Amino acid sequence: YKYDTFGAYVMFPYGNEADFINHKFYKSIEEVNVGAFPMLPGSTKLITQHLEKIINQSHLEAKSERISIDEYDDYAKFKLENVMVVNIKDERHFKAYKNHKFYHIPEKRLSNVRLGVEYLAFYQSKKSFGDEGGIKYFAKIDNIVKYKRGECEELMAKKGTENEYYLRFNLSSIEEVSPIEPIQAGTQLVSYTTLYLLKNAENMHELKLKSNLEIEVYKKLKKIASLKEYTIRKIHDKYILNKNTIEIIEGKVIRVNGQVTSLRNMDLKLFD
C-alpha cells in the first residue's frame, strides 16, 4: 500500500486572524504541516493563502512536504546517485544518440564509471540548444563497452581520432522526463544525481539537493528571488542571493552569512 498526506489542519470558529498568526498551532504548520486555522465568514484570509500556496507549489516542493510511505526513503532521494548526467555536444550528436540508443565519451575524459550508476540523463546546453536547453530525456544503461572511436558506425570519427579509446553506453529505450531548466553556465562534462531528483526537479540546482531541509530552504530562496527579481547562484554547496551566502550544514543546520538560523527566521537574516 502507498498513501500520501500533505498535512492535517483543524478549522474552528475564531475571527481575529491578526492575533492567531502568533499562536503555536498556526506556527506549527510551517514546521510540520500540522496545525490549525481560524474560520468564520469574513475571516478566511489565512486558509485562503495556505490553499493558494499548495496549489502553486512545484512537484518537488509538494512531494517534499508529504508524509509519504513509498519506495523512496531519504537515502534513495538524496544519496543514491545512480544517474549520470552527461553533456551533449550538439544536435547532430544528440540525434545519433537518440536514434541508436547509445552515448559515448573519450576514455581519457571518463576513465572510470562511478559504481552503482544505472541511468544516463542527457543535458542539452543552452549554448548549443538555445530554448531546447536543459534535461528532457533519460535512459537505463544496458551495458558499457570500450572501443576505438573509428569503430563507431553511427557518428563518423574526425581524422586522427580513429584510434582513441571511448566508453560506449548502450541504452534501453530513451524516455522523456519533465523538462529540467538550465541554470547559470550549465553542468560539468559529467555529474551525478538520484532518480528521485531527476524525476521531480524543475531546474539543475534541484538535482543536487541533499535533504528535505535544503528543499525547504531552496523553496524560500526561489520565492524571494521571484519577488525581488534576484538571481540564485550556486557555488559548490553554497547559495548566493543578492550578496548573501546561504549554507545547509549536514542537511540539518541553516547558516546565513556565517550565522546559524532557523527556517522560520531565515528571511530576516537575508534582509538584515
GROMACS .gro file of C-alpha atoms in nm:
model
  272
    1TYR     CA    1   0.000   0.000   0.000
    2LYS     CA    2   0.107   0.357  -0.065
    3TYR     CA    3  -0.055   0.674   0.058
    4ASP     CA    4   0.034   1.043   0.074
    5THR     CA    5  -0.068   1.307   0.325
    6PHE     CA    6   0.007   1.673   0.258
    7GLY     CA    7  -0.080   1.786   0.609
    8ALA     CA    8  -0.351   1.798   0.874
    9TYR     CA    9  -0.538   2.112   0.982
   10VAL     CA   10  -0.811   2.186   1.235
   11MET     CA   11  -1.050   2.471   1.145
   12PHE     CA   12  -1.251   2.633   1.422
   13PRO     CA   13  -1.467   2.946   1.474
   14TYR     CA   14  -1.235   3.236   1.555
   15GLY     CA   15  -1.242   3.582   1.396
   16ASN     CA   16  -0.915   3.757   1.488
   17GLU     CA   17  -0.671   3.632   1.223
   18ALA     CA   18  -0.410   3.901   1.303
   19ASP     CA   19  -0.373   3.763   1.658
   20PHE     CA   20  -0.381   3.400   1.554
   21ILE     CA   21  -0.068   3.417   1.337
   22ASN     CA   22   0.134   3.419   1.662
   23HIS     CA   23  -0.041   3.111   1.802
   24LYS     CA   24   0.170   2.795   1.833
   25PHE     CA   25  -0.087   2.591   1.639
   26TYR     CA   26  -0.054   2.825   1.340
   27LYS     CA   27   0.326   2.839   1.359
   28SER     CA   28   0.344   2.459   1.367
   29ILE     CA   29   0.205   2.446   1.011
   30GLU     CA   30   0.531   2.598   0.881
   31GLU     CA   31   0.736   2.345   1.077
   32VAL     CA   32   0.548   2.013   1.043
   33ASN     CA   33   0.249   2.096   0.818
   34VAL     CA   34   0.009   2.012   1.103
   35GLY     CA   35  -0.183   2.281   1.289
   36ALA     CA   36  -0.494   2.499   1.297
   37PHE     CA   37  -0.670   2.778   1.107
   38PRO     CA   38  -0.937   3.023   1.229
   39MET     CA   39  -1.253   3.011   1.020
   40LEU     CA   40  -1.555   3.242   1.020
   41PRO     CA   41  -1.746   3.420   0.742
   42GLY     CA   42  -1.521   3.713   0.652
   43SER     CA   43  -1.221   3.561   0.833
   44THR     CA   44  -1.077   3.322   0.575
   45LYS     CA   45  -0.760   3.502   0.468
   46LEU     CA   46  -0.512   3.261   0.632
   47ILE     CA   47  -0.669   2.940   0.499
   48THR     CA   48  -0.705   3.101   0.152
   49GLN     CA   49  -0.336   3.193   0.145
   50HIS     CA   50  -0.240   2.841   0.251
   51LEU     CA   51  -0.454   2.676  -0.018
   52GLU     CA   52  -0.302   2.906  -0.281
   53LYS     CA   53   0.045   2.808  -0.162
   54ILE     CA   54  -0.036   2.437  -0.203
   55ILE     CA   55  -0.189   2.487  -0.548
   56ASN     CA   56   0.112   2.688  -0.672
   57GLN     CA   57   0.381   2.450  -0.544
   58SER     CA   58   0.613   2.274  -0.784
   59HIS     CA   59   0.603   1.895  -0.797
   60LEU     CA   60   0.925   1.864  -0.596
   61GLU     CA   61   0.812   2.115  -0.332
   62ALA     CA   62   0.481   1.936  -0.289
   63LYS     CA   63   0.640   1.593  -0.259
   64SER     CA   64   0.890   1.718   0.000
   65GLU     CA   65   0.604   1.823   0.229
   66ARG     CA   66   0.407   1.500   0.212
   67ILE     CA   67   0.416   1.241   0.480
   68SER     CA   68   0.467   0.954   0.239
   69ILE     CA   69   0.511   0.581   0.257
   70ASP     CA   70   0.661   0.467  -0.074
   71GLU     CA   71   0.978   0.330  -0.230
   72TYR     CA   72   1.178   0.649  -0.169
   73ASP     CA   73   1.337   0.691   0.172
   74ASP     CA   74   1.582   0.974   0.242
   75TYR     CA   75   1.874   0.764   0.120
   76ALA     CA   76   1.707   0.696  -0.216
   77LYS     CA   77   1.601   1.060  -0.252
   78PHE     CA   78   1.932   1.230  -0.184
   79LYS     CA   79   2.223   0.986  -0.160
   80LEU     CA   80   2.163   0.705  -0.409
   81GLU     CA   81   2.329   0.884  -0.703
   82ASN     CA   82   2.262   0.621  -0.967
   83VAL     CA   83   2.203   0.866  -1.254
   84MET     CA   84   2.490   1.004  -1.462
   85VAL     CA   85   2.412   1.339  -1.628
   86VAL     CA   86   2.612   1.386  -1.949
   87ASN     CA   87   2.669   1.700  -2.154
   88ILE     CA   88   2.564   1.671  -2.520
   89LYS     CA   89   2.787   1.842  -2.775
   90ASP     CA   90   2.533   1.942  -3.039
   91GLU     CA   91   2.214   1.845  -3.225
   92ARG     CA   92   2.394   1.608  -3.464
   93HIS     CA   93   2.536   1.402  -3.179
   94PHE     CA   94   2.208   1.409  -2.988
   95LYS     CA   95   2.012   1.284  -3.289
   96ALA     CA   96   2.250   0.990  -3.327
   97TYR     CA   97   2.232   0.907  -2.955
   98LYS     CA   98   1.851   0.908  -2.954
   99ASN     CA   99   1.806   0.720  -3.281
  100HIS     CA  100   2.060   0.449  -3.199
  101LYS     CA  101   2.016   0.440  -2.819
  102PHE     CA  102   2.374   0.495  -2.709
  103TYR     CA  103   2.616   0.756  -2.577
  104HIS     CA  104   2.995   0.761  -2.587
  105ILE     CA  105   3.273   0.962  -2.429
  106PRO     CA  106   3.656   0.960  -2.461
  107GLU     CA  107   3.812   0.728  -2.205
  108LYS     CA  108   4.068   0.997  -2.123
  109ARG     CA  109   3.782   1.218  -2.003
  110LEU     CA  110   3.598   0.946  -1.810
  111SER     CA  111   3.832   0.663  -1.724
  112ASN     CA  112   3.603   0.510  -1.460
  113VAL     CA  113   3.224   0.498  -1.431
  114ARG     CA  114   3.101   0.551  -1.077
  115LEU     CA  115   2.992   0.229  -0.910
  116GLY     CA  116   2.615   0.183  -0.893
  117VAL     CA  117   2.526   0.405  -1.191
  118GLU     CA  118   2.216   0.262  -1.363
  119TYR     CA  119   2.077   0.552  -1.568
  120LEU     CA  120   2.202   0.819  -1.804
  121ALA     CA  121   2.038   1.162  -1.846
  122PHE     CA  122   2.110   1.393  -2.142
  123TYR     CA  123   2.193   1.757  -2.065
  124GLN     CA  124   2.142   1.992  -2.361
  125SER     CA  125   2.334   2.315  -2.302
  126LYS     CA  126   2.168   2.649  -2.361
  127LYS     CA  127   2.467   2.750  -2.573
  128SER     CA  128   2.424   2.461  -2.818
  129PHE     CA  129   2.045   2.408  -2.800
  130GLY     CA  130   1.901   2.752  -2.716
  131ASP     CA  131   1.543   2.730  -2.588
  132GLU     CA  132   1.563   2.350  -2.603
  133GLY     CA  133   1.833   2.355  -2.334
  134GLY     CA  134   1.806   2.151  -2.014
  135ILE     CA  135   1.728   1.785  -1.946
  136LYS     CA  136   1.433   1.623  -2.124
  137TYR     CA  137   1.544   1.262  -2.177
  138PHE     CA  138   1.698   0.978  -1.981
  139ALA     CA  139   1.750   0.603  -2.025
  140LYS     CA  140   1.853   0.293  -1.836
  141ILE     CA  141   2.206   0.170  -1.916
  142ASP     CA  142   2.214  -0.181  -2.065
  143ASN     CA  143   2.592  -0.221  -2.076
  144ILE     CA  144   2.918  -0.032  -2.119
  145VAL     CA  145   3.190  -0.131  -2.366
  146LYS     CA  146   3.525   0.015  -2.465
  147TYR     CA  147   3.606   0.062  -2.832
  148LYS     CA  148   3.812   0.274  -3.069
  149ARG     CA  149   3.646   0.589  -3.197
  150GLY     CA  150   3.673   0.465  -3.554
  151GLU     CA  151   3.456   0.163  -3.469
  152CYS     CA  152   3.153   0.383  -3.410
  153GLU     CA  153   2.928   0.340  -3.714
  154GLU     CA  154   2.667   0.597  -3.612
  155LEU     CA  155   2.898   0.901  -3.591
  156MET     CA  156   3.190   0.947  -3.829
  157ALA     CA  157   3.521   0.998  -3.648
  158LYS     CA  158   3.733   1.307  -3.712
  159LYS     CA  159   4.056   1.238  -3.894
  160GLY     CA  160   4.329   1.145  -3.648
  161THR     CA  161   4.091   1.033  -3.372
  162GLU     CA  162   4.011   0.687  -3.511
  163ASN     CA  163   4.237   0.504  -3.262
  164GLU     CA  164   4.131   0.694  -2.950
  165TYR     CA  165   3.953   0.477  -2.694
  166TYR     CA  166   3.596   0.563  -2.598
  167LEU     CA  167   3.348   0.428  -2.343
  168ARG     CA  168   3.017   0.342  -2.513
  169PHE     CA  169   2.696   0.327  -2.310
  170ASN     CA  170   2.434   0.111  -2.481
  171LEU     CA  171   2.090   0.216  -2.364
  172SER     CA  172   1.742   0.071  -2.335
  173SER     CA  173   1.453   0.279  -2.468
  174ILE     CA  174   1.502   0.651  -2.412
  175GLU     CA  175   1.224   0.809  -2.203
  176GLU     CA  176   1.109   1.166  -2.156
  177VAL     CA  177   1.130   1.339  -1.820
  178SER     CA  178   0.956   1.662  -1.715
  179PRO     CA  179   1.182   1.940  -1.851
  180ILE     CA  180   1.461   2.044  -1.614
  181GLU     CA  181   1.567   2.401  -1.686
  182PRO     CA  182   1.934   2.501  -1.718
  183ILE     CA  183   2.083   2.729  -1.452
  184GLN     CA  184   2.391   2.952  -1.473
  185ALA     CA  185   2.658   2.818  -1.709
  186GLY     CA  186   2.525   2.462  -1.724
  187THR     CA  187   2.674   2.138  -1.596
  188GLN     CA  188   3.015   1.975  -1.597
  189LEU     CA  189   3.104   1.718  -1.861
  190VAL     CA  190   2.962   1.454  -1.625
  191SER     CA  191   2.771   1.494  -1.297
  192TYR     CA  192   2.554   1.266  -1.084
  193THR     CA  193   2.211   1.278  -0.924
  194THR     CA  194   1.942   1.044  -0.791
  195LEU     CA  195   1.650   0.903  -0.988
  196TYR     CA  196   1.406   1.067  -0.745
  197LEU     CA  197   1.553   1.414  -0.803
  198LEU     CA  198   1.575   1.359  -1.179
  199LYS     CA  199   1.203   1.280  -1.194
  200ASN     CA  200   1.097   1.569  -0.970
  201ALA     CA  201   1.341   1.857  -1.024
  202GLU     CA  202   1.242   2.169  -1.217
  203ASN     CA  203   1.593   2.313  -1.263
  204MET     CA  204   1.955   2.200  -1.249
  205HIS     CA  205   2.008   2.330  -0.894
  206GLU     CA  206   1.747   2.085  -0.767
  207LEU     CA  207   1.943   1.786  -0.899
  208LYS     CA  208   2.198   1.839  -0.620
  209LEU     CA  209   1.965   1.889  -0.323
  210LYS     CA  210   2.083   1.683  -0.027
  211SER     CA  211   1.798   1.687   0.227
  212ASN     CA  212   1.435   1.779   0.288
  213LEU     CA  213   1.559   2.087   0.475
  214GLU     CA  214   1.752   2.201   0.167
  215ILE     CA  215   1.435   2.165  -0.041
  216GLU     CA  216   1.257   2.398   0.204
  217VAL     CA  217   1.545   2.646   0.201
  218TYR     CA  218   1.563   2.647  -0.177
  219LYS     CA  219   1.186   2.694  -0.199
  220LYS     CA  220   1.215   3.009   0.016
  221LEU     CA  221   1.508   3.138  -0.190
  222LYS     CA  222   1.310   3.089  -0.513
  223LYS     CA  223   1.017   3.283  -0.368
  224ILE     CA  224   1.240   3.573  -0.261
  225ALA     CA  225   1.428   3.569  -0.592
  226SER     CA  226   1.100   3.586  -0.782
  227LEU     CA  227   0.961   3.873  -0.574
  228LYS     CA  228   1.282   4.078  -0.576
  229GLU     CA  229   1.395   3.978  -0.928
  230TYR     CA  230   1.721   3.836  -0.791
  231THR     CA  231   1.922   3.551  -0.941
  232ILE     CA  232   2.010   3.246  -0.733
  233ARG     CA  233   2.365   3.127  -0.793
  234LYS     CA  234   2.520   2.811  -0.656
  235ILE     CA  235   2.892   2.781  -0.589
  236HIS     CA  236   2.986   2.434  -0.465
  237ASP     CA  237   2.743   2.374  -0.175
  238LYS     CA  238   2.660   2.739  -0.112
  239TYR     CA  239   2.375   2.950  -0.250
  240ILE     CA  240   2.437   3.317  -0.330
  241LEU     CA  241   2.138   3.554  -0.328
  242ASN     CA  242   2.193   3.931  -0.354
  243LYS     CA  243   2.535   3.914  -0.178
  244ASN     CA  244   2.401   3.675   0.089
  245THR     CA  245   2.561   3.333   0.132
  246ILE     CA  246   2.330   3.051   0.243
  247GLU     CA  247   2.456   2.707   0.350
  248ILE     CA  248   2.288   2.391   0.476
  249ILE     CA  249   2.528   2.205   0.704
  250GLU     CA  250   2.495   1.824   0.701
  251GLY     CA  251   2.130   1.859   0.596
  252LYS     CA  252   2.032   1.986   0.941
  253VAL     CA  253   2.159   2.339   1.006
  254ILE     CA  254   2.098   2.660   0.810
  255ARG     CA  255   2.372   2.921   0.806
  256VAL     CA  256   2.324   3.267   0.651
  257ASN     CA  257   2.638   3.480   0.610
  258GLY     CA  258   2.815   3.264   0.867
  259GLN     CA  259   2.540   3.282   1.129
  260VAL     CA  260   2.320   2.987   1.226
  261THR     CA  261   1.947   3.049   1.190
  262SER     CA  262   1.615   2.864   1.164
  263LEU     CA  263   1.400   2.817   0.856
  264ARG     CA  264   1.140   3.048   1.007
  265ASN     CA  265   1.391   3.331   1.067
  266MET     CA  266   1.596   3.286   0.751
  267ASP     CA  267   1.413   3.570   0.572
  268LEU     CA  268   1.509   3.814   0.849
  269LYS     CA  269   1.878   3.720   0.823
  270LEU     CA  270   1.869   3.774   0.446
  271PHE     CA  271   1.742   4.129   0.490
  272ASP     CA  272   1.947   4.238   0.797
   0.00000   0.00000   0.00000
